[in-house]
Amino acid sequence: MTTPTRLHELTALEQAAAVRKGEVSPLDLVRHHLARVEQYDGDFGAFLTGTPEAALSEAAALPARQPADRSALFGVPTAVKDLVDTAGIPTTYGSKAFAGHVPDVDAHSVTRLRAAGTISLGKSNTPEFGCCCYTDNDLVGPARNPWDPALSAGGSSGGAAVAVALGLVPVAHASDGGGSIRIPASICGLVGIKPSRGRVSSGPFGAEVTGLAVQGPLARSVRDAAALLDVLAGPEPGDPHWAPPLPAGESFLGHAGRAPGRLRIGRYATPAADGITVDPACLDAWEQASQLLESLGHTVEDIPTPFGPEISAHFVTAWGVQSLGRPLEAERETLLRPVTRAWREYGRGVSGEQFAAAVTAMHSAARRAIRATQQYDAVLTPTLATLPQSVEFFDESGDPLVNLYRQSAFSAFTSPYNMTGQPAVSLPLHWTEGDRIPVGVQLVGRPADEATLIALSAQVEEASPWRDRYARLLTDPAVDVRRTRD
């Protein structure tokens, strides 16, 4: 058995197995991870709100649960993104305008996490309303890249990604409306799954005005991510979108242990949006992933980019209107950050006719792209068109349009698949020289086919494992913080 001082090096499933065997208790796991949060969170910005007392209380009560109530992640610490309501816990949506907001009802995803016996250590850091591809706000400041704290951790699930990469929790809840799971997964070296539209309920109060956003897992392994998706997945009454469930007796974790068979995979590396140059390191990652897939017996074929440049304008229109989903009186509106205000001002200028036309055009583009790739079992792209940038790169003191333009290279390959609703995963298959910075690659599955995507991702991880790369982060990441700041 791994000694208690190294519990954070275990995967989520290994931690749960240790609980089942009686080698460690949920309370031991929570205490260990809370100590790690106290040691590192101040330097890296993983959490907006910590809930140590609630976590300790929940962990102490878990052993009384009946065996039938115990999921594959029973007893495992996690974190909930602060865009999702948690009853009795401050939920700020990353905004000073909601600094005192305490919901009285859990989001359905939070209910499922509790029912599965996972224990939240707090609300993870996110940009205001989740509107940016970096994580920074006026409440606790930025989430910093665990591999180089001078760099951004990405967003909008940046806090969740930092927490998982540093071993503050083994898995974390996240959400993705344009790449917000996959962007920080690539930047922080994690597995991030954006599930199919309708796979995870956003109820009871989640916005569905565009159908872009979905909740999903961040983890250090495919199996852990699949296990958390099993916990989160499933519709609730009244949901506007339902993804078809797996056949009875099957699970996403089970598919992580199945061979995917020989697949036909299309690949492209030219963004749909004009004016974006893909960084050579991102292309290297994509090329190496292509070679790995071929070595595993899959057929990999070059395909044209299945989207046209017009989708950028459609997405911007939809995103601007969606940014208005949290109504505010004028006094609280002044508390918002410049980029958030810019999005909302733009959204107010969109007419109903323009919004309806943009959503209709998005649906048409999605249908064309799915038809164009329907002969493929998966599609391979870079996750990002750029490497991580400094925290200061996304400064909001200047022209918001400059900031928004700088974000475009981060979502060029991710946001189209929020439009189609297809499942997509970012895998940490590549690092820059000297294992300095991770560079993810994206695999996109057929509509509602997370099963094949997870089976393929698990096969890839087994062939080219990345677990050992975390040794430095899970030992003493603060050494790097001190060196960077000095």
Coordinates of C-alpha atoms in Angstrom, one line a residue:
M1 CA 0.0 0.0 0.0
T2 CA 1.2 3.5 -0.8
T3 CA 2.0 5.4 2.4
P4 CA -0.5 8.0 3.5
T5 CA 1.9 10.8 2.7
R6 CA 1.6 9.8 -1.0
L7 CA -2.2 9.3 -1.2
H8 CA -2.4 12.1 -3.8
E9 CA -0.3 10.2 -6.2
L10 CA -3.0 7.5 -6.5
T11 CA -5.6 7.8 -9.2
A12 CA -9.2 8.4 -8.2
L13 CA -10.0 4.8 -8.8
E14 CA -7.0 3.6 -6.8
Q15 CA -8.1 5.8 -3.9
A16 CA -11.6 4.4 -4.1
A17 CA -10.2 0.9 -4.2
A18 CA -8.2 1.6 -1.0
V19 CA -11.4 2.7 0.7
R20 CA -13.2 -0.4 -0.3
K21 CA -10.4 -2.6 1.0
G22 CA -10.3 -0.7 4.3
E23 CA -6.7 0.4 3.7
V24 CA -7.7 4.1 4.1
S25 CA -10.9 5.9 5.1
P26 CA -12.7 8.7 3.3
L27 CA -11.8 10.9 6.2
D28 CA -8.1 10.1 5.7
L29 CA -8.4 11.0 2.0
V30 CA -10.1 14.3 2.8
R31 CA -7.6 15.3 5.5
H32 CA -4.7 14.5 3.2
H33 CA -6.0 16.5 0.3
L34 CA -7.1 19.4 2.5
A35 CA -3.6 19.6 3.8
R36 CA -2.4 19.7 0.2
V37 CA -4.9 22.5 -0.6
E38 CA -3.6 24.5 2.3
Q39 CA 0.0 24.1 1.2
Y40 CA -0.4 24.9 -2.5
D41 CA -3.7 26.7 -3.3
G42 CA -2.5 30.1 -2.3
D43 CA 0.2 30.0 -5.0
F44 CA -1.9 28.5 -7.8
G45 CA -5.4 29.7 -7.4
A46 CA -7.4 26.5 -7.7
F47 CA -10.3 27.4 -5.4
L48 CA -12.7 30.3 -5.1
T49 CA -14.3 28.9 -1.9
G50 CA -13.0 26.1 0.3
T51 CA -15.4 23.9 2.3
P52 CA -13.1 22.0 4.6
E53 CA -15.6 21.6 7.5
A54 CA -18.4 20.3 5.3
A55 CA -15.9 18.0 3.6
L56 CA -14.7 16.5 6.9
S57 CA -18.3 16.1 8.1
E58 CA -19.4 14.3 4.9
A59 CA -16.3 12.1 4.9
A60 CA -16.9 11.0 8.5
A61 CA -20.5 10.1 7.7
L62 CA -19.8 8.1 4.5
P63 CA -18.8 4.7 6.1
A64 CA -22.4 4.3 7.3
R65 CA -23.6 4.2 3.7
Q66 CA -24.8 0.8 2.5
P67 CA -22.6 -1.1 0.0
A68 CA -25.3 -0.8 -2.6
D69 CA -24.9 3.0 -2.5
R70 CA -21.2 2.9 -3.2
S71 CA -20.1 4.0 -6.7
A72 CA -16.7 3.4 -8.3
L73 CA -15.6 6.7 -6.8
F74 CA -17.0 6.3 -3.3
G75 CA -15.0 8.2 -0.8
V76 CA -13.0 10.2 -3.3
P77 CA -12.4 14.0 -2.9
T78 CA -13.4 16.3 -5.7
A79 CA -14.3 19.9 -6.4
V80 CA -17.3 21.6 -8.0
K81 CA -16.8 24.4 -10.5
D82 CA -18.1 27.7 -9.2
L83 CA -20.5 28.2 -12.1
V84 CA -22.7 25.5 -10.7
D85 CA -25.0 26.0 -7.7
T86 CA -24.3 24.2 -4.4
A87 CA -26.8 24.6 -1.7
G88 CA -25.6 26.4 1.4
I89 CA -22.2 27.2 -0.2
P90 CA -21.2 30.5 -1.7
T91 CA -21.6 30.3 -5.5
T92 CA -20.2 33.4 -7.1
Y93 CA -19.9 32.5 -10.8
G94 CA -16.5 34.1 -10.5
S95 CA -18.0 37.6 -10.1
K96 CA -17.9 40.3 -7.4
A97 CA -21.5 41.0 -8.3
F98 CA -22.4 37.6 -6.8
A99 CA -19.9 37.6 -3.9
G100 CA -22.7 37.1 -1.3
H101 CA -24.8 34.6 -3.3
V102 CA -25.6 31.3 -1.5
P103 CA -28.0 29.0 -3.4
D104 CA -30.6 27.0 -1.5
V105 CA -30.8 24.2 -4.1
D106 CA -28.1 22.0 -5.6
A107 CA -27.5 21.6 -9.3
H108 CA -28.4 18.2 -10.5
S109 CA -24.8 17.4 -11.1
V110 CA -23.9 18.3 -7.5
T111 CA -26.7 16.0 -6.3
R112 CA -25.2 13.2 -8.4
L113 CA -21.8 13.8 -7.1
R114 CA -23.0 13.5 -3.5
A115 CA -25.1 10.5 -4.2
A116 CA -22.0 8.7 -5.6
G117 CA -20.1 9.3 -2.4
T118 CA -17.6 11.8 -3.7
I119 CA -16.7 14.6 -1.3
S120 CA -16.3 18.2 -2.5
L121 CA -13.5 20.2 -1.0
G122 CA -14.9 23.4 -2.4
K123 CA -15.8 25.5 -5.4
S124 CA -13.1 25.7 -8.1
N125 CA -11.8 29.0 -9.6
T126 CA -13.4 30.2 -12.8
P127 CA -13.5 33.5 -14.8
E128 CA -16.6 35.7 -14.4
F129 CA -19.6 33.8 -15.8
G130 CA -17.2 31.4 -17.4
C131 CA -16.9 33.7 -20.4
C132 CA -13.1 33.5 -21.0
C133 CA -10.5 30.9 -22.0
Y134 CA -8.3 32.0 -19.1
T135 CA -9.2 31.9 -15.4
D136 CA -9.0 35.2 -13.5
N137 CA -11.4 37.3 -11.5
D138 CA -11.7 40.1 -9.0
L139 CA -12.4 37.7 -6.0
V140 CA -9.2 35.5 -5.8
G141 CA -7.2 36.3 -8.9
P142 CA -5.8 34.0 -11.5
A143 CA -5.4 30.2 -11.7
R144 CA -1.8 29.6 -12.5
N145 CA -0.3 26.8 -14.7
P146 CA 1.1 24.1 -12.5
W147 CA 3.9 23.4 -14.9
D148 CA 5.0 27.1 -15.1
P149 CA 3.1 29.4 -12.7
A150 CA 4.0 32.5 -14.8
L151 CA 1.5 31.1 -17.4
S152 CA -2.3 30.9 -17.3
A153 CA -3.9 27.6 -16.5
G154 CA -6.5 28.2 -19.2
G155 CA -10.3 28.4 -18.7
S156 CA -12.9 28.5 -17.9
S157 CA -12.4 25.4 -15.8
G158 CA -8.9 26.5 -14.9
G159 CA -9.2 26.1 -11.2
A160 CA -10.5 22.6 -11.6
A161 CA -7.6 21.7 -13.8
V162 CA -5.1 23.1 -11.4
A163 CA -6.6 21.2 -8.5
V164 CA -6.4 17.9 -10.4
A165 CA -2.9 18.4 -11.9
L166 CA -1.4 19.3 -8.5
G167 CA -3.1 16.4 -6.7
L168 CA -5.3 18.7 -4.6
V169 CA -8.2 16.4 -5.7
P170 CA -7.9 13.4 -8.0
V171 CA -10.8 14.3 -10.3
A172 CA -12.9 17.4 -10.7
H173 CA -16.2 18.6 -12.1
A174 CA -15.9 21.1 -14.9
S175 CA -18.0 22.6 -17.7
D176 CA -17.4 23.5 -21.4
G177 CA -19.3 26.0 -23.6
G178 CA -16.6 26.7 -26.1
G179 CA -13.6 24.6 -24.9
S180 CA -13.6 25.3 -21.2
I181 CA -12.8 21.7 -20.2
R182 CA -10.5 20.9 -23.1
I183 CA -8.5 24.1 -23.0
P184 CA -7.3 23.8 -19.4
A185 CA -6.9 20.0 -19.9
S186 CA -4.4 20.7 -22.7
I187 CA -2.6 23.5 -20.8
C188 CA -2.4 21.5 -17.5
G189 CA -1.7 18.1 -19.0
L190 CA -5.0 16.4 -18.2
V191 CA -7.7 14.3 -19.7
G192 CA -10.7 16.5 -20.3
I193 CA -14.0 15.1 -21.7
K194 CA -16.6 17.3 -23.1
P195 CA -19.6 15.0 -23.2
S196 CA -22.4 15.0 -25.8
R197 CA -25.1 17.6 -25.6
G198 CA -27.7 16.3 -23.2
R199 CA -25.4 13.7 -21.6
V200 CA -25.2 15.6 -18.3
S201 CA -28.2 17.6 -17.0
S202 CA -27.6 21.3 -16.4
G203 CA -30.8 21.6 -14.3
P204 CA -32.5 22.8 -12.5
F205 CA -31.4 26.3 -13.3
G206 CA -28.7 25.9 -16.0
A207 CA -29.2 28.0 -19.2
E208 CA -29.9 26.1 -22.4
V209 CA -30.5 29.1 -24.6
T210 CA -27.8 28.1 -27.1
G211 CA -27.1 24.4 -26.3
L212 CA -23.4 25.1 -26.3
A213 CA -22.5 24.3 -22.7
V214 CA -22.2 20.9 -21.0
Q215 CA -20.7 19.6 -17.8
G216 CA -18.0 16.9 -17.6
P217 CA -14.9 15.5 -16.0
L218 CA -11.2 16.6 -15.6
A219 CA -8.8 13.8 -14.5
R220 CA -5.3 12.6 -14.8
S221 CA -6.3 9.3 -16.5
V222 CA -8.9 8.2 -19.0
R223 CA -10.4 5.6 -16.6
D224 CA -10.8 8.3 -13.8
A225 CA -12.5 10.6 -16.3
A226 CA -14.8 7.8 -17.5
A227 CA -15.7 6.9 -13.9
L228 CA -16.6 10.6 -13.1
L229 CA -18.7 10.8 -16.3
D230 CA -20.6 7.7 -15.1
V231 CA -21.5 9.7 -12.0
L232 CA -22.5 12.8 -13.8
A233 CA -24.3 11.3 -16.8
G234 CA -28.1 11.0 -17.1
P235 CA -31.1 13.2 -17.9
E236 CA -33.4 14.8 -15.4
P237 CA -37.1 15.5 -16.0
G238 CA -37.6 18.6 -18.0
D239 CA -34.2 18.7 -19.7
P240 CA -34.4 20.1 -23.2
H241 CA -31.7 17.8 -24.6
W242 CA -31.3 14.0 -23.9
A243 CA -28.4 12.0 -25.1
P244 CA -29.3 8.3 -25.6
P245 CA -28.2 6.2 -22.6
L246 CA -25.7 3.3 -22.7
P247 CA -27.3 -0.1 -23.0
A248 CA -28.3 -1.7 -19.7
G249 CA -25.4 -3.0 -17.7
E250 CA -22.8 -0.9 -19.6
S251 CA -20.7 2.0 -18.2
F252 CA -18.2 4.5 -19.6
L253 CA -15.6 3.1 -17.2
G254 CA -16.3 -0.4 -18.7
H255 CA -15.7 1.0 -22.1
A256 CA -12.3 2.3 -20.9
G257 CA -11.3 -1.4 -20.5
R258 CA -12.5 -2.5 -24.0
A259 CA -10.5 -2.6 -27.2
P260 CA -12.0 -0.1 -29.7
G261 CA -11.3 -2.3 -32.7
R262 CA -9.7 -0.9 -35.9
L263 CA -11.1 2.6 -36.4
R264 CA -11.1 5.0 -39.3
I265 CA -10.0 8.4 -38.1
G266 CA -10.1 11.7 -40.1
R267 CA -7.6 14.5 -39.2
Y268 CA -7.2 18.1 -39.9
A269 CA -5.2 21.0 -38.4
T270 CA -6.4 24.1 -40.2
P271 CA -8.8 26.2 -38.1
A272 CA -12.1 27.2 -39.5
A273 CA -11.5 30.8 -38.4
D274 CA -9.5 33.1 -40.6
G275 CA -6.2 34.6 -39.4
I276 CA -5.1 31.9 -36.9
T277 CA -1.6 30.3 -37.3
V278 CA -1.2 27.0 -35.5
D279 CA 1.9 26.9 -33.3
P280 CA 4.5 24.3 -34.5
A281 CA 4.4 22.5 -31.1
C282 CA 0.7 22.0 -31.5
L283 CA 1.3 20.6 -35.0
D284 CA 4.0 18.3 -33.6
A285 CA 1.6 16.9 -31.0
W286 CA -1.0 16.3 -33.7
E287 CA 1.5 14.6 -36.0
Q288 CA 2.8 12.4 -33.2
A289 CA -0.7 11.4 -32.2
S290 CA -1.5 10.5 -35.8
Q291 CA 1.6 8.2 -35.9
L292 CA 0.6 6.6 -32.6
L293 CA -2.9 5.9 -33.9
E294 CA -1.6 4.3 -37.0
S295 CA 0.8 2.2 -35.0
L296 CA -2.2 0.9 -33.1
G297 CA -3.8 -0.3 -36.3
H298 CA -6.1 2.5 -37.0
T299 CA -6.5 4.2 -40.4
V300 CA -5.7 7.9 -40.3
E301 CA -6.7 10.1 -43.3
D302 CA -6.4 13.8 -44.0
I303 CA -9.7 15.5 -44.4
P304 CA -10.7 19.1 -45.2
T305 CA -11.7 21.3 -42.3
P306 CA -15.4 20.5 -42.0
F307 CA -16.4 24.0 -40.9
G308 CA -16.4 27.3 -42.8
P309 CA -15.1 30.6 -41.4
E310 CA -18.6 31.9 -41.0
I311 CA -19.1 29.8 -37.9
S312 CA -17.0 32.3 -35.9
A313 CA -19.6 35.1 -36.3
H314 CA -22.4 32.7 -35.4
F315 CA -20.7 31.6 -32.3
V316 CA -19.9 35.2 -31.2
T317 CA -23.5 36.2 -31.7
A318 CA -24.8 33.3 -29.6
W319 CA -22.1 33.7 -26.9
G320 CA -22.9 37.4 -26.6
V321 CA -26.6 36.7 -26.0
Q322 CA -25.8 33.8 -23.7
S323 CA -23.6 36.2 -21.5
L324 CA -26.9 38.0 -20.5
G325 CA -28.1 34.8 -18.8
R326 CA -27.6 36.3 -15.3
P327 CA -29.7 39.5 -15.1
L328 CA -28.3 42.3 -12.9
E329 CA -29.5 45.7 -11.9
A330 CA -27.3 48.7 -13.0
E331 CA -25.5 49.0 -9.7
R332 CA -24.2 45.5 -9.7
E333 CA -23.5 45.6 -13.4
T334 CA -20.7 48.1 -12.6
L335 CA -19.0 45.4 -10.6
L336 CA -18.4 43.3 -13.7
R337 CA -15.0 43.0 -15.3
P338 CA -14.4 44.8 -18.6
V339 CA -14.5 41.7 -20.9
T340 CA -17.7 40.5 -19.3
R341 CA -19.3 44.0 -19.8
A342 CA -18.1 44.0 -23.4
W343 CA -19.8 40.6 -24.0
R344 CA -23.0 41.8 -22.4
E345 CA -23.1 45.1 -24.2
Y346 CA -22.6 43.3 -27.5
G347 CA -25.3 40.8 -26.5
R348 CA -27.8 43.6 -25.8
G349 CA -27.2 44.9 -29.3
V350 CA -28.2 41.7 -31.0
S351 CA -31.8 41.7 -32.1
G352 CA -34.1 38.7 -31.7
E353 CA -34.0 38.2 -35.5
Q354 CA -30.2 38.2 -35.5
F355 CA -30.0 35.8 -32.7
A356 CA -32.5 33.4 -34.2
A357 CA -30.5 33.6 -37.5
A358 CA -27.2 32.8 -35.8
V359 CA -28.6 29.8 -33.9
T360 CA -30.2 28.5 -37.1
A361 CA -26.9 29.0 -39.0
M362 CA -25.0 27.2 -36.2
H363 CA -27.4 24.2 -36.5
S364 CA -26.9 24.2 -40.3
A365 CA -23.1 24.3 -40.0
A366 CA -23.2 21.5 -37.5
R367 CA -25.3 19.3 -39.7
R368 CA -23.0 19.9 -42.6
A369 CA -19.9 19.1 -40.5
I370 CA -21.4 15.9 -39.1
R371 CA -22.4 14.7 -42.6
A372 CA -18.9 15.5 -43.9
T373 CA -17.3 13.3 -41.3
Q374 CA -19.9 10.6 -40.8
Q375 CA -17.7 7.9 -42.4
Y376 CA -15.1 8.4 -39.6
D377 CA -15.2 6.8 -36.1
A378 CA -13.3 9.8 -34.7
V379 CA -11.7 13.0 -35.8
L380 CA -8.2 14.2 -34.7
T381 CA -7.2 17.9 -34.3
P382 CA -4.9 19.9 -32.2
T383 CA -6.7 20.9 -29.0
L384 CA -5.3 24.4 -29.2
A385 CA -3.7 26.5 -31.9
T386 CA -1.3 28.1 -29.4
L387 CA 0.8 27.3 -26.4
P388 CA -0.2 28.7 -23.0
Q389 CA 0.4 32.4 -22.5
S390 CA 1.4 34.4 -19.5
V391 CA -1.2 35.5 -17.0
E392 CA -0.6 39.1 -18.0
F393 CA -1.3 38.3 -21.6
F394 CA -5.0 38.4 -20.8
D395 CA -4.9 41.7 -18.9
E396 CA -8.3 43.4 -19.0
S397 CA -7.2 47.0 -18.5
G398 CA -7.0 47.8 -22.2
D399 CA -9.3 47.5 -25.1
P400 CA -11.5 44.4 -24.6
L401 CA -11.4 43.7 -28.3
V402 CA -7.7 43.0 -28.1
N403 CA -8.3 40.6 -25.2
L404 CA -11.0 38.8 -27.1
Y405 CA -8.9 38.5 -30.2
R406 CA -6.1 37.0 -28.1
Q407 CA -8.5 34.3 -26.9
S408 CA -9.4 33.2 -30.4
A409 CA -6.4 30.8 -30.9
F410 CA -7.5 28.9 -27.7
S411 CA -11.0 28.0 -28.9
A412 CA -10.4 27.6 -32.7
F413 CA -10.5 23.8 -32.6
T414 CA -12.7 23.4 -29.6
S415 CA -15.8 25.6 -30.0
P416 CA -17.0 24.1 -33.3
Y417 CA -17.8 20.9 -31.4
N418 CA -19.9 22.8 -28.9
M419 CA -22.0 23.8 -31.9
T420 CA -22.3 20.2 -33.1
G421 CA -22.9 18.8 -29.7
Q422 CA -20.5 15.9 -30.3
P423 CA -18.3 14.4 -27.6
A424 CA -14.7 15.4 -27.6
V425 CA -11.6 14.7 -25.4
S426 CA -8.3 16.4 -24.9
L427 CA -5.4 14.0 -24.2
P428 CA -2.0 14.9 -22.8
L429 CA 0.1 13.1 -25.4
H430 CA 2.9 15.6 -25.9
W431 CA 5.1 17.9 -23.9
T432 CA 7.5 20.6 -25.2
E433 CA 11.2 20.0 -24.9
G434 CA 12.3 18.9 -21.4
D435 CA 8.7 18.0 -20.4
R436 CA 8.3 21.7 -19.7
I437 CA 4.7 22.4 -21.0
P438 CA 2.0 19.9 -21.9
V439 CA 0.4 20.1 -25.4
G440 CA -2.9 18.3 -25.8
V441 CA -4.6 16.7 -28.8
Q442 CA -8.3 16.5 -29.4
L443 CA -10.3 13.5 -30.5
V444 CA -13.9 14.0 -31.5
G445 CA -16.4 11.2 -31.5
R446 CA -19.5 10.5 -33.4
P447 CA -22.7 12.1 -32.0
A448 CA -23.6 10.6 -28.6
D449 CA -20.7 8.1 -28.9
E450 CA -18.6 8.7 -25.9
A451 CA -18.2 4.9 -25.6
T452 CA -15.9 4.5 -28.6
L453 CA -14.1 7.8 -27.8
I454 CA -13.3 6.6 -24.3
A455 CA -12.2 3.1 -25.5
L456 CA -9.9 4.7 -28.1
S457 CA -8.5 7.2 -25.5
A458 CA -7.8 4.5 -23.0
Q459 CA -6.0 2.5 -25.7
V460 CA -3.9 5.5 -26.5
E461 CA -3.0 6.1 -22.9
E462 CA -1.9 2.5 -22.4
A463 CA 0.3 2.8 -25.5
S464 CA 1.8 6.1 -24.6
P465 CA 1.3 6.6 -20.8
W466 CA 1.7 10.0 -19.2
R467 CA 1.4 9.2 -15.5
D468 CA 5.1 9.4 -14.7
R469 CA 5.3 13.0 -16.0
Y470 CA 3.4 14.2 -12.9
A471 CA 6.2 13.1 -10.5
R472 CA 7.5 16.7 -10.3
L473 CA 4.1 18.3 -9.8
L474 CA 3.0 15.8 -7.2
T475 CA 6.3 16.2 -5.2
D476 CA 6.9 19.9 -4.6
P477 CA 5.4 22.2 -7.2
A478 CA 5.9 25.3 -4.9
V479 CA 9.6 25.1 -5.7
D480 CA 8.8 26.2 -9.2
V481 CA 6.5 29.0 -7.9
R482 CA 9.3 30.4 -5.8
R483 CA 11.8 30.2 -8.7
T484 CA 9.3 31.9 -11.1
R485 CA 8.5 34.7 -8.7
D486 CA 12.1 35.3 -7.6

